[in-house]
Amino acid sequence: MSTQQRLAEHYHQGLRDNAILSQIRTHYPDGSTLHQLAPLDQLHIGGIAASKKLLSQLDLSQHKNVLDIGSGLGGLMRQGATLGFQLTGLDITHRFNVLNQALTDLSASPANSPLRWVTGDACSLPFPENTFDAVLFQHSLMNMPDPARVIAESRRVLRPGGQLVMHEVVSGENLADLRYPVPWAASPEHSHLLTMSELTGLLEANSFQIQHSEDWSNTALEWRQRQRKKEQTNTVAVLSPQWVFGERFLDMGKNLLDNLANNAINVVEISARC
C-alpha cells in the first residue's frame, strides 16, 4: 500500500458516508446551514470562526478564483462560496470529495459562486501555471511529507501577485511530547509538522513575501477546551467529528487538547503574496 493509500485509509476507516447523508436529510429536511454542518465539515481547530478569519485575508475583487488544498469535507469551500469566491477543492481522499459534493447538494446556503472538486496530490497539482488568484491551506500541509514540493507547486499555479493563506498546525517547543492519535494522524507516519521558522523559510525560498503572521495557539486552546466540554456531555449531537473518525475521536479530541496545552503543537495563520 502506497503512502497516499495509507493516508486515505486513515480518513476512510471511520467514515460513515451514507449514514451522514441520511442523518442530514432526517434532521434538516429543508437543507443544512453552514453552522449545522460545522461539527462535521469544519474539522480544523477553531471551526467556522477560524475559516471566517482565514477568508478575511482575501479580497474578493482580487482573489476570486481560489484553490483549497486539502479541502476535506468542504466546510471552508462552502463558506467561501457564499461570499462569492470561486472555490476549487483538491483532496487526496476521493471519498471525502464525493461526500463534499453531496453535502453541498444538501446545503440550505446556496453558493454565490460555483464549486469544483478534484481528487489529486498536492505534490503534483493538476492545473496549469497561473491558474488561481489565491491558494488556501487549512490544517492540511501537516499531512504532506514533501512540503517543499507542495509550496513550489502552489507558487506555480498562482498568478503573479496571487495570495497564499494558511491556518496550520506547526510543531511547538515540546514536540517530543506529542500524543497520538490526533485527527490528522494515528502515528508519526502521517504527521509532518514544520516549525514556524521552517514554514516561513519555505515560503520565502519560493518567492513569497509574508504579509501577515499570527500565533493563534491561545485562541485555539480556548476553543478546544470549549469543544471538549461539549464532547463530555451526555447530549447526542446531530453531527460530530465521530461521524468521520468513529470512536477514535474520543482519544483524538483529548490528545489534541493536551498537545495544545503542553505546547507540543501551535496553531498559526500566515498570509503571503507571490
mmCIF file of C-alpha atoms in Angstrom, residues 61-204:
data_model
loop_
_atom_site.group_PDB
_atom_site.id
_atom_site.type_symbol
_atom_site.label_atom_id
_atom_site.label_comp_id
_atom_site.label_asym_id
_atom_site.label_seq_id
_atom_site.Cartn_x
_atom_site.Cartn_y
_atom_site.Cartn_z
ATOM 1 C CA SER A 61 -12.047 41.863 -6.074
ATOM 2 C CA GLN A 62 -8.510 40.463 -6.422
ATOM 3 C CA HIS A 63 -8.692 36.825 -5.305
ATOM 4 C CA LYS A 64 -11.920 35.447 -6.722
ATOM 5 C CA ASN A 65 -10.532 32.186 -8.166
ATOM 6 C CA VAL A 66 -9.299 30.141 -5.188
ATOM 7 C CA LEU A 67 -7.737 26.700 -4.696
ATOM 8 C CA ASP A 68 -8.326 24.959 -1.351
ATOM 9 C CA ILE A 69 -5.582 22.338 -0.903
ATOM 10 C CA GLY A 70 -6.699 19.539 1.401
ATOM 11 C CA SER A 71 -10.337 20.574 1.218
ATOM 12 C CA GLY A 72 -11.659 17.628 3.239
ATOM 13 C CA LEU A 73 -15.444 17.703 3.570
ATOM 14 C CA GLY A 74 -15.646 21.223 2.200
ATOM 15 C CA GLY A 75 -16.680 23.478 5.071
ATOM 16 C CA LEU A 76 -14.216 26.168 4.034
ATOM 17 C CA MET A 77 -15.261 25.833 0.390
ATOM 18 C CA ARG A 78 -18.964 26.313 1.046
ATOM 19 C CA GLN A 79 -18.297 29.186 3.421
ATOM 20 C CA GLY A 80 -16.117 30.923 0.845
ATOM 21 C CA ALA A 81 -18.615 30.323 -1.952
ATOM 22 C CA THR A 82 -21.379 32.114 -0.025
ATOM 23 C CA LEU A 83 -19.081 35.161 -0.048
ATOM 24 C CA GLY A 84 -18.662 34.981 -3.820
ATOM 25 C CA PHE A 85 -15.295 33.220 -4.132
ATOM 26 C CA GLN A 86 -14.956 30.560 -6.839
ATOM 27 C CA LEU A 87 -13.528 27.579 -4.970
ATOM 28 C CA THR A 88 -11.763 24.517 -6.331
ATOM 29 C CA GLY A 89 -11.189 21.881 -3.658
ATOM 30 C CA LEU A 90 -8.342 19.407 -4.002
ATOM 31 C CA ASP A 91 -8.089 16.386 -1.717
ATOM 32 C CA ILE A 92 -6.211 13.122 -1.963
ATOM 33 C CA THR A 93 -9.096 11.278 -0.274
ATOM 34 C CA HIS A 94 -11.649 10.596 -3.004
ATOM 35 C CA ARG A 95 -14.436 9.592 -0.623
ATOM 36 C CA PHE A 96 -14.083 12.988 1.033
ATOM 37 C CA ASN A 97 -14.585 14.673 -2.344
ATOM 38 C CA VAL A 98 -17.669 12.601 -3.125
ATOM 39 C CA LEU A 99 -19.181 13.351 0.292
ATOM 40 C CA ASN A 100 -18.163 17.012 -0.036
ATOM 41 C CA GLN A 101 -20.241 17.291 -3.224
ATOM 42 C CA ALA A 102 -23.204 15.511 -1.619
ATOM 43 C CA LEU A 103 -23.087 17.841 1.411
ATOM 44 C CA THR A 104 -23.123 20.811 -0.947
ATOM 45 C CA ASP A 105 -26.203 19.426 -2.679
ATOM 46 C CA LEU A 106 -27.966 19.189 0.712
ATOM 47 C CA SER A 107 -26.959 22.664 1.850
ATOM 48 C CA ALA A 108 -29.523 25.322 2.667
ATOM 49 C CA SER A 109 -26.939 28.047 1.969
ATOM 50 C CA PRO A 110 -26.677 28.217 -1.811
ATOM 51 C CA ALA A 111 -23.255 29.155 -3.120
ATOM 52 C CA ASN A 112 -22.941 32.536 -4.785
ATOM 53 C CA SER A 113 -20.170 31.085 -6.947
ATOM 54 C CA PRO A 114 -19.517 27.657 -8.487
ATOM 55 C CA LEU A 115 -17.577 24.909 -6.712
ATOM 56 C CA ARG A 116 -15.253 22.302 -8.237
ATOM 57 C CA TRP A 117 -13.866 19.120 -6.687
ATOM 58 C CA VAL A 118 -10.635 17.407 -7.743
ATOM 59 C CA THR A 119 -9.027 14.249 -6.350
ATOM 60 C CA GLY A 120 -5.284 14.709 -6.567
ATOM 61 C CA ASP A 121 -1.890 15.032 -4.915
ATOM 62 C CA ALA A 122 -0.670 18.454 -3.797
ATOM 63 C CA CYS A 123 2.862 17.441 -4.819
ATOM 64 C CA SER A 124 1.726 17.410 -8.445
ATOM 65 C CA LEU A 125 -1.175 19.803 -8.865
ATOM 66 C CA PRO A 126 -3.245 19.013 -11.986
ATOM 67 C CA PHE A 127 -3.539 22.654 -13.035
ATOM 68 C CA PRO A 128 -1.615 24.902 -15.455
ATOM 69 C CA GLU A 129 0.618 27.733 -14.314
ATOM 70 C CA ASN A 130 -1.008 30.981 -13.178
ATOM 71 C CA THR A 131 -4.449 29.368 -12.752
ATOM 72 C CA PHE A 132 -5.504 30.769 -9.374
ATOM 73 C CA ASP A 133 -5.684 34.108 -7.603
ATOM 74 C CA ALA A 134 -5.255 32.501 -4.170
ATOM 75 C CA VAL A 135 -4.322 29.188 -2.559
ATOM 76 C CA LEU A 136 -5.598 28.129 0.876
ATOM 77 C CA PHE A 137 -4.261 25.602 3.368
ATOM 78 C CA GLN A 138 -6.268 24.784 6.463
ATOM 79 C CA HIS A 139 -4.778 22.006 8.586
ATOM 80 C CA SER A 140 -3.563 20.156 5.505
ATOM 81 C CA LEU A 141 0.155 20.824 4.973
ATOM 82 C CA MET A 142 0.867 18.842 8.162
ATOM 83 C CA ASN A 143 -0.184 15.648 6.292
ATOM 84 C CA MET A 144 2.244 16.204 3.424
ATOM 85 C CA PRO A 145 5.680 14.511 3.573
ATOM 86 C CA ASP A 146 7.252 16.831 0.964
ATOM 87 C CA PRO A 147 6.149 20.344 1.960
ATOM 88 C CA ALA A 148 8.865 21.994 -0.149
ATOM 89 C CA ARG A 149 7.418 20.479 -3.301
ATOM 90 C CA VAL A 150 3.866 21.375 -2.243
ATOM 91 C CA ILE A 151 4.804 25.020 -1.699
ATOM 92 C CA ALA A 152 6.635 25.099 -5.034
ATOM 93 C CA GLU A 153 3.543 23.677 -6.758
ATOM 94 C CA SER A 154 1.367 26.256 -5.014
ATOM 95 C CA ARG A 155 3.618 29.004 -6.314
ATOM 96 C CA ARG A 156 3.443 27.545 -9.845
ATOM 97 C CA VAL A 157 -0.355 27.587 -10.061
ATOM 98 C CA LEU A 158 -0.691 31.069 -8.541
ATOM 99 C CA ARG A 159 -0.750 34.061 -10.841
ATOM 100 C CA PRO A 160 1.819 36.815 -10.202
ATOM 101 C CA GLY A 161 0.606 38.844 -7.251
ATOM 102 C CA GLY A 162 -1.534 35.953 -6.027
ATOM 103 C CA GLN A 163 -2.105 35.225 -2.362
ATOM 104 C CA LEU A 164 -1.336 32.165 -0.226
ATOM 105 C CA VAL A 165 -3.181 31.932 3.095
ATOM 106 C CA MET A 166 -2.606 29.287 5.767
ATOM 107 C CA HIS A 167 -4.299 28.278 9.001
ATOM 108 C CA GLU A 168 -1.950 25.495 10.021
ATOM 109 C CA VAL A 169 -0.696 23.352 12.868
ATOM 110 C CA VAL A 170 3.062 23.620 13.401
ATOM 111 C CA SER A 171 5.380 21.977 15.892
ATOM 112 C CA GLY A 172 5.696 23.549 19.334
ATOM 113 C CA GLU A 173 8.675 23.656 21.665
ATOM 114 C CA ASN A 174 7.666 20.313 23.201
ATOM 115 C CA LEU A 175 7.027 18.360 20.008
ATOM 116 C CA ALA A 176 8.659 15.292 21.567
ATOM 117 C CA ASP A 177 5.657 15.102 23.917
ATOM 118 C CA LEU A 178 3.110 14.914 21.068
ATOM 119 C CA ARG A 179 0.419 12.374 21.898
ATOM 120 C CA TYR A 180 -1.263 10.201 19.277
ATOM 121 C CA PRO A 181 -3.767 9.611 17.820
ATOM 122 C CA VAL A 182 -4.722 13.082 16.611
ATOM 123 C CA PRO A 183 -7.225 13.862 13.840
ATOM 124 C CA TRP A 184 -4.578 14.083 11.129
ATOM 125 C CA ALA A 185 -2.534 11.055 12.171
ATOM 126 C CA ALA A 186 -2.794 7.866 14.207
ATOM 127 C CA SER A 187 1.008 7.704 14.461
ATOM 128 C CA PRO A 188 4.060 9.747 13.380
ATOM 129 C CA GLU A 189 3.836 8.169 9.901
ATOM 130 C CA HIS A 190 1.362 10.772 8.629
ATOM 131 C CA SER A 191 2.372 13.715 10.816
ATOM 132 C CA HIS A 192 4.762 16.095 9.079
ATOM 133 C CA LEU A 193 4.765 19.186 11.260
ATOM 134 C CA LEU A 194 7.154 22.018 10.462
ATOM 135 C CA THR A 195 8.408 24.637 12.847
ATOM 136 C CA MET A 196 7.199 28.151 12.220
ATOM 137 C CA SER A 197 10.664 29.178 11.031
ATOM 138 C CA GLU A 198 10.847 26.202 8.652
ATOM 139 C CA LEU A 199 7.454 27.079 7.203
ATOM 140 C CA THR A 200 8.244 30.759 6.673
ATOM 141 C CA GLY A 201 11.630 29.774 5.259
ATOM 142 C CA LEU A 202 9.963 27.545 2.662
ATOM 143 C CA LEU A 203 7.628 30.340 1.645
ATOM 144 C CA GLU A 204 10.419 32.873 1.276
#
